[in-house]
Coordinates of C-alpha atoms and ligand atoms in Angstrom, one line a residue:
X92 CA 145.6 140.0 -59.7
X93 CA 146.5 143.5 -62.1
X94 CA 146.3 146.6 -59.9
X95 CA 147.5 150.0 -59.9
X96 CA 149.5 150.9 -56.8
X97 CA 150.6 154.0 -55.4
X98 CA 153.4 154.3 -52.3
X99 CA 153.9 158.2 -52.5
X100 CA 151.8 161.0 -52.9
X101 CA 152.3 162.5 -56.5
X102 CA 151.2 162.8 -60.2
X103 CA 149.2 160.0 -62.2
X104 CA 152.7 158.6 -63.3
X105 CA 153.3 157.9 -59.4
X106 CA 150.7 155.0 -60.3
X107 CA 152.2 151.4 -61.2
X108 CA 151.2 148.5 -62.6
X109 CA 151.5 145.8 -60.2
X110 CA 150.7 142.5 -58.8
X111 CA 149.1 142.0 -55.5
X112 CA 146.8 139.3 -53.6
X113 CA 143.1 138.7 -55.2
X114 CA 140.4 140.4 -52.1
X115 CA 138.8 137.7 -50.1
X116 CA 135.1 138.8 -49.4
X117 CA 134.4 139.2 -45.7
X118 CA 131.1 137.9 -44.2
X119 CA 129.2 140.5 -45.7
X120 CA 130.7 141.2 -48.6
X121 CA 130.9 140.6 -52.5
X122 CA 134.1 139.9 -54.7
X123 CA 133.6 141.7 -57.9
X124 CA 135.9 140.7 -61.2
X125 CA 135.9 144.6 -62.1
X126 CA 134.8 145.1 -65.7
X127 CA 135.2 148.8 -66.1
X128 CA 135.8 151.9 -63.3
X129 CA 135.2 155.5 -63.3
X130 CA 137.8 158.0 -62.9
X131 CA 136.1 161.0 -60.5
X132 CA 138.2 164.2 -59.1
X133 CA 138.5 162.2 -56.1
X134 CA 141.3 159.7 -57.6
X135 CA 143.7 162.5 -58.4
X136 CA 143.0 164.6 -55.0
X137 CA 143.8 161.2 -53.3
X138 CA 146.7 160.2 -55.2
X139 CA 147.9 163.7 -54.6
X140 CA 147.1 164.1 -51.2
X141 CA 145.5 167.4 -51.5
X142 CA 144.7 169.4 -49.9
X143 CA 147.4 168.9 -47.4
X144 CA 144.9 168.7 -44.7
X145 CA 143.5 165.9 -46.2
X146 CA 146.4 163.4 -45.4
X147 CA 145.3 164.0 -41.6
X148 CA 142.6 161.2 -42.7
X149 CA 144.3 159.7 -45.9
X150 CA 148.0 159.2 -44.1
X151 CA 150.2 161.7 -42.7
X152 CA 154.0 160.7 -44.8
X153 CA 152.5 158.4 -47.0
X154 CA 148.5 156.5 -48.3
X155 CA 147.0 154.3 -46.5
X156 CA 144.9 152.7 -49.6
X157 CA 147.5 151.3 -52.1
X158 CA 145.2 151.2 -54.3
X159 CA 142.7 153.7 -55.3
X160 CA 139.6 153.8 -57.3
X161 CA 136.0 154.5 -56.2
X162 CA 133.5 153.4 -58.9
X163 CA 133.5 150.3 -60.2
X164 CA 131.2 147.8 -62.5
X165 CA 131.8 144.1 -63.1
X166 CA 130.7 140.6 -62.4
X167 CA 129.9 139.3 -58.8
X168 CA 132.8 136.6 -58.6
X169 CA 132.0 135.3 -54.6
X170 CA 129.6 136.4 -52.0
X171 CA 130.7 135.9 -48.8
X172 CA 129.0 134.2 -46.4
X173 CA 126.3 136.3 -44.9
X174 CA 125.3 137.9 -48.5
X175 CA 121.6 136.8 -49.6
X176 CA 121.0 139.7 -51.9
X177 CA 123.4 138.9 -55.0
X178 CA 125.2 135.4 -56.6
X179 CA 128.3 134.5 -58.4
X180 CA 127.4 135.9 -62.1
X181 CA 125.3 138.8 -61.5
X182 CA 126.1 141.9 -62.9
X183 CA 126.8 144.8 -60.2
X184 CA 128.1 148.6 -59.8
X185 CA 129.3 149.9 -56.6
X186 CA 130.8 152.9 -55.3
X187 CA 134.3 152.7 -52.7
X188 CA 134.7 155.8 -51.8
X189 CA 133.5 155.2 -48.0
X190 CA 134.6 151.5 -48.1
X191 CA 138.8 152.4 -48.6
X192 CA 139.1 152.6 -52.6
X193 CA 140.5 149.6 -54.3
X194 CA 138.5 149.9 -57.8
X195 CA 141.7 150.1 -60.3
X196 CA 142.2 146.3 -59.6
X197 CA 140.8 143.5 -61.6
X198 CA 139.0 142.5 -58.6
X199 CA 137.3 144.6 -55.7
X200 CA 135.9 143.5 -51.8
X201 CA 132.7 145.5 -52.1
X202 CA 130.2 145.9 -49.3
X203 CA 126.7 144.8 -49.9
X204 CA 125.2 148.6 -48.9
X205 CA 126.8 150.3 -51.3
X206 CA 126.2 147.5 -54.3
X207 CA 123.7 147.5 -57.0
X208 CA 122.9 145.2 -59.7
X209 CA 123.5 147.3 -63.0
X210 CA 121.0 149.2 -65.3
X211 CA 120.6 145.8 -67.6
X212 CA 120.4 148.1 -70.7
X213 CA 124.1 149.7 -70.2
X214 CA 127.4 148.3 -70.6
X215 CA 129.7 148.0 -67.9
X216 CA 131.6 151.1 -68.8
X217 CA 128.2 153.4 -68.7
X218 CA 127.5 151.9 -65.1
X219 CA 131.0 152.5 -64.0
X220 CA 130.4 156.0 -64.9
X221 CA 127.3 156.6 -62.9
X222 CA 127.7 155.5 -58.9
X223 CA 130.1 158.6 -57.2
X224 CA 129.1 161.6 -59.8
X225 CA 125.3 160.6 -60.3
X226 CA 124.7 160.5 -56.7
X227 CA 126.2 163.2 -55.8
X228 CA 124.0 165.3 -58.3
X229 CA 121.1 163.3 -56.7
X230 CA 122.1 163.8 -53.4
X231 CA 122.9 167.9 -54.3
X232 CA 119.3 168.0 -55.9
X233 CA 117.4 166.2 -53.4
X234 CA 118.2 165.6 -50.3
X235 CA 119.6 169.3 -49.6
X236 CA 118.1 170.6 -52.6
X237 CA 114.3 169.0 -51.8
X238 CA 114.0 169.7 -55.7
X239 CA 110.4 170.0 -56.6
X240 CA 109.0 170.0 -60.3
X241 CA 108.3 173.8 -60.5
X242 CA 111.6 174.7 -59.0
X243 CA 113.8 177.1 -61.6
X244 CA 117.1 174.6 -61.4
X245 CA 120.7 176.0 -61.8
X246 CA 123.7 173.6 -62.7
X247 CA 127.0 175.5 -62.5
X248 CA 129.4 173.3 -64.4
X249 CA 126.9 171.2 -66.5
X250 CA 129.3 169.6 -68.5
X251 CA 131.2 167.5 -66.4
X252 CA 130.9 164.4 -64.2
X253 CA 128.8 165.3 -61.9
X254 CA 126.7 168.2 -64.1
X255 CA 125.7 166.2 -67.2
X256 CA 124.2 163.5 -64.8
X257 CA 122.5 166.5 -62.8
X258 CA 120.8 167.8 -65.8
X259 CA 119.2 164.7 -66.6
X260 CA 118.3 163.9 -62.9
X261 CA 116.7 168.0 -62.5
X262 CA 114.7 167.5 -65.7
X263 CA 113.5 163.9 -64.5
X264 CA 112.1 165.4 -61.5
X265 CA 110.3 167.9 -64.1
X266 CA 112.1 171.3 -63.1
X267 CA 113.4 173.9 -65.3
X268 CA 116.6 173.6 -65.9
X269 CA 119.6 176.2 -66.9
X270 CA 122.8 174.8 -67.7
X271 CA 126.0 176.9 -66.8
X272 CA 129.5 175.7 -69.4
X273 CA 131.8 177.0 -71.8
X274 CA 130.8 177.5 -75.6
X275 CA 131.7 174.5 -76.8
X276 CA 129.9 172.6 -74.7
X277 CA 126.7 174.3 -75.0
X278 CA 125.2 171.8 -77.6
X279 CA 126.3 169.1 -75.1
X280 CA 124.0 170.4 -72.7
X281 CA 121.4 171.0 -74.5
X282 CA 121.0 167.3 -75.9
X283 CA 120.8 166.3 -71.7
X284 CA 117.7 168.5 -71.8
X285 CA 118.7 172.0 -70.5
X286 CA 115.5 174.0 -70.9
X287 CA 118.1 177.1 -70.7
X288 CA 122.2 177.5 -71.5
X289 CA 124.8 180.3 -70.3
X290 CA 128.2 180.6 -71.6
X291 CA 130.1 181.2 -68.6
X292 CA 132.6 182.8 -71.0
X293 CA 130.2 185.2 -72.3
X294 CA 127.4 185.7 -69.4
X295 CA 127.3 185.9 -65.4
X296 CA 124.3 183.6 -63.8
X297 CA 125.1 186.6 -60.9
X298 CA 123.3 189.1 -61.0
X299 CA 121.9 188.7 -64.4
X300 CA 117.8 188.9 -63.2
X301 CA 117.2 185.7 -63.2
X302 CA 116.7 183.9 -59.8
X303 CA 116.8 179.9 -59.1
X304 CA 115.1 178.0 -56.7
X305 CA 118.0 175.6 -56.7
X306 CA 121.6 175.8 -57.7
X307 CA 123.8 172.8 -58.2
X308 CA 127.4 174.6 -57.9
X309 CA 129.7 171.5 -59.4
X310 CA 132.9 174.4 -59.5
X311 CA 132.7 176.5 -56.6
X312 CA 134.3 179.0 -57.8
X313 CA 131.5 181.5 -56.6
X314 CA 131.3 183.2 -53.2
X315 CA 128.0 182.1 -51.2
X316 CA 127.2 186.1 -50.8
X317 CA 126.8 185.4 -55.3
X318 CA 125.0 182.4 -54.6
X319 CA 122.8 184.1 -52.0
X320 CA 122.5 186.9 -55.1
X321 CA 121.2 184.5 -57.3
X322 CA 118.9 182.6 -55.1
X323 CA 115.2 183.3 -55.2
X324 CA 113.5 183.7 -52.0
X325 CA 113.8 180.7 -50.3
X326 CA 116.5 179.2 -52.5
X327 CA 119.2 176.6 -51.8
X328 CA 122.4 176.1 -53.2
X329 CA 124.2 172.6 -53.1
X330 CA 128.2 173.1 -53.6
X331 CA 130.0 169.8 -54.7
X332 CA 133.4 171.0 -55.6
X333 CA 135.3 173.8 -54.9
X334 CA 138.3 175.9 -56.8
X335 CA 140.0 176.4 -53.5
X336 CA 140.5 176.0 -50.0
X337 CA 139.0 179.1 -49.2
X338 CA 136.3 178.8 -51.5
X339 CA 135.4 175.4 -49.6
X340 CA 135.9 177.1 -45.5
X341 CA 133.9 180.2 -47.0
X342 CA 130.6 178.2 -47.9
X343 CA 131.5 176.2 -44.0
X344 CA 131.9 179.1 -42.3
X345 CA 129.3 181.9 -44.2
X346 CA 126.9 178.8 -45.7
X347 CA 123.8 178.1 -43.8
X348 CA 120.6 176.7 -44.2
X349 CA 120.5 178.2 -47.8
X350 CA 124.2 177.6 -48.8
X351 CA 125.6 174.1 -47.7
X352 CA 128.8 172.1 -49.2
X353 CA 127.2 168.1 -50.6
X354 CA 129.6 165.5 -48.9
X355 CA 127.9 162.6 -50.9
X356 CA 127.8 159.2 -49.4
X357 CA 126.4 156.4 -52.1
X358 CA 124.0 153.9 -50.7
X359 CA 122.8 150.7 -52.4
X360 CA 118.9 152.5 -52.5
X361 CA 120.6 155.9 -54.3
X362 CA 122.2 153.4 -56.7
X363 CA 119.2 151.2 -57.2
X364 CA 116.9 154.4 -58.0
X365 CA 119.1 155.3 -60.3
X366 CA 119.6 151.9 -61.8
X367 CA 115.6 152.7 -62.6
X368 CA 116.0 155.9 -63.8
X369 CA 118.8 154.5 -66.1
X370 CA 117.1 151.7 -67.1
X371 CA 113.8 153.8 -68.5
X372 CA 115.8 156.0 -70.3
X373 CA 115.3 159.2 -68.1
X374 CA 119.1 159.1 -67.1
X375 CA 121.6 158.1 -69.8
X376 CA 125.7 157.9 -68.7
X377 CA 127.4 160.5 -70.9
X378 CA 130.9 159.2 -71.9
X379 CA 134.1 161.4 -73.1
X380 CA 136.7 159.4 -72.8
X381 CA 137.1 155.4 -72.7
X382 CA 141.4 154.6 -72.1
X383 CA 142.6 150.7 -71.6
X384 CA 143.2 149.9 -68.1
X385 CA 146.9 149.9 -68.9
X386 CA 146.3 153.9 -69.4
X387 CA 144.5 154.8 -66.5
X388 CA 147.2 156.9 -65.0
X389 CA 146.5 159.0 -68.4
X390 CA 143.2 158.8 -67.6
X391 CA 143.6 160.8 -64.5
X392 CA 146.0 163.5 -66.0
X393 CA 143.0 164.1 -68.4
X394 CA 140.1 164.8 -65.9
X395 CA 142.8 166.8 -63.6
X396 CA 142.8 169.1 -66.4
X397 CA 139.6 169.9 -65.4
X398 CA 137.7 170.1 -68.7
X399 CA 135.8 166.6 -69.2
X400 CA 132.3 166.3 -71.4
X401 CA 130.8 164.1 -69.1
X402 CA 132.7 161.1 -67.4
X403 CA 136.1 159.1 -68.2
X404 CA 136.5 155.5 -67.9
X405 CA 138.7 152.8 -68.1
X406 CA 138.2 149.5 -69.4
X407 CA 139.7 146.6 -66.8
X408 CA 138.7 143.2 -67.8
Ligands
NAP161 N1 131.2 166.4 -52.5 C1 131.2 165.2 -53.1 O1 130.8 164.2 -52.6 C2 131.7 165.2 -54.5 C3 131.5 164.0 -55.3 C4 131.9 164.1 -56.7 C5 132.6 165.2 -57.1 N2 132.8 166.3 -56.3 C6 133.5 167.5 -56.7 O2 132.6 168.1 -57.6 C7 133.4 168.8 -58.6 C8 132.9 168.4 -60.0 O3 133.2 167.1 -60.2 P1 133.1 166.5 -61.6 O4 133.3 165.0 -61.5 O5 131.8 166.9 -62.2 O6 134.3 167.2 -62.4 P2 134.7 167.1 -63.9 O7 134.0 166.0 -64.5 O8 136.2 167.3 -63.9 O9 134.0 168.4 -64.6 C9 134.5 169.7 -64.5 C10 133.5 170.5 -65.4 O10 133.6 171.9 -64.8 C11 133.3 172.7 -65.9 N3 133.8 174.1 -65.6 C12 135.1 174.4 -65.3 N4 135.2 175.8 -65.0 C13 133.9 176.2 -65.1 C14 133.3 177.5 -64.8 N5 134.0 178.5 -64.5 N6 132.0 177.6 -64.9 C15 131.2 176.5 -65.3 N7 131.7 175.3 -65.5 C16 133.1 175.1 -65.4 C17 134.1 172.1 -67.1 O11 133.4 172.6 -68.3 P3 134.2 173.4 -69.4 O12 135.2 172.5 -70.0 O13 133.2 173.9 -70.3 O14 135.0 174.5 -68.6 C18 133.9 170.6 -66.8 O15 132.9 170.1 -67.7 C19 134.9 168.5 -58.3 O16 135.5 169.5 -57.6 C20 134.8 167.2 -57.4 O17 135.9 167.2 -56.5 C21 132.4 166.2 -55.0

């Protein structure tokens, strides 16, 4: 089978084109022709090894995973042999991230507990999109979050991946929501169902008299004494991402209770609730970019840059 294969740490163009052995699905496990995958910030942190301290787990010299890739959506090929839940034929997305990577292949070994069957009403490309960014905004939201319907919601970065999927989930669980981006994404936010927008260019949620019950930081590029600023009594803040090392050991050492950094971890019941949500309508994937499988590697240097409307995918098979 087509995969792209890295051997060094390095840029996007460090990615090749290459042939290697098809997957053959262990006991418990499903072999998935991969029709579409996500590209999340993970891929290019990965491929670059950074930070540094990262390689401790991802391979001192050189990776460990030759292949990367954590969200994927395709067609079960093969179930192996202790697999009762899915069949040859169905229609899957699944999330690698915990399971060794492997998604920018034309096939992927995928462990049943972190495999869904697909929202039937989106294409492969929308379901590719969903699995690492959607439920990391869910798990942000809720399970640290415990987001209630008359909470005052705060997304910090609503625009991107993990953002325009955390609108939509804040509002399906009936809170207010205020939506932090640049200007020209303002109008993008809005059609997710912001209740409220700030230009981050223009405005400061800090400090500005407004309190939240909740903030989803998807940037961290705040310190938590700001967060703490703009918490109402009571208030958590879920950081996802972080502009720096020290941003990220500032919210571990100083965070508590109130202030705590998300490590998501997708699970097969995260991915079938959203499958639901998806599937009603309350949730919908929003796409910026679609490359050929051929392009991924330029698919990468795009969301590097930091700036995506929603998610980037590639199209594999
Ligand atoms: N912990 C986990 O399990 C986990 C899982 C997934 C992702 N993450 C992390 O979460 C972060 C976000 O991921 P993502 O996939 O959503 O990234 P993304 O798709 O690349 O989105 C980045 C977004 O951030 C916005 N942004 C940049 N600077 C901003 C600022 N100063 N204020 C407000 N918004 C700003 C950009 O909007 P503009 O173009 O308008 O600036 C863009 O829409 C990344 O650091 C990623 O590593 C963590």
């Amino acid at each position: 089978m087509k995969a792209f294969i890295y051997e060094k740490y390095g840029p996007p163009e460090t990615l090749r084109m290459a042939e290697v052995d098809k997957p053959a699905p262990d006991a418990d496990r499903v072999l998935v022709k991969v029709r579409a995958a996500s590209i999340n910030a993970a891929d290019w942190h990965v491929l670059r090894g950074k930070p540094l301290f990262s390689r401790a787990t991802l391979g001192l010299l050189r990776p460990k995973h030759k292949i990367l890739g954590v969200d994927i959506a395709g067609q079960v090929e093969a179930v192996g042999s202790g697999v009762t839940r899915f069949k040859a034929g169905d229609e899957v997305f699944a999330n690698l991230l915990d399971h060794g990577y492997g998604g920018f292949a034309e096939y992927a070994s995928v462990p049943v507990d972190v495999l869904s069957l697909k929202p039937a009403n989106r294409s492969f490309e929308e379901a590719a999109a969903v699995p690492m960014a959607a439920v990391t905004a869910l798990q942000g939201l809720g399970h640290h979050g415990e987001i209630q319907p008359t909470h005052k919601v705060l997304i910090n970065g609503a625009s991107g991946g993990v953002g325009s999927f955390a609108v939509q989930l804040a509002k399906a669980y009936g809170a207010e929501v205020t939506a932090v981006t640049s200007t020209q994404n303002l109008d993008l936010v809005r059609s997710l169902g912001a209740d409220h927008v700030l230009d981050y260019t223009t405005a400061d949620f800090v400090g500005g008299g407004r309190r939240y019950d909740l903030i989803l930081d998807t940037v961290g590029n705040r310190s938590v004494r700001d967060l703490r600023r703009a918490l109402a009594e009571g208030g958590k803040a879920s950081v996802t991402g972080f502009t720096s090392v020290a941003k990220l050991l500032a919210v571990s050492l100083r965070g508590g209770r109130d202030v705590a950094m998300v490590q998501a971890h997708v699970t097969a019941k995260d991915l079938e609730l959203l499958s639901e949500l998806i599937e009603a309508g309350k949730v919908r994937p929003q796409i910026d970019r679609r490359y050929r499988f051929a392009d991924l590697p330029a698919a990468i240097a795009y969301l590097e840059q930091g700036h995506a409307r929603g998610k980037v995918v590639a199209e594999v098979a």
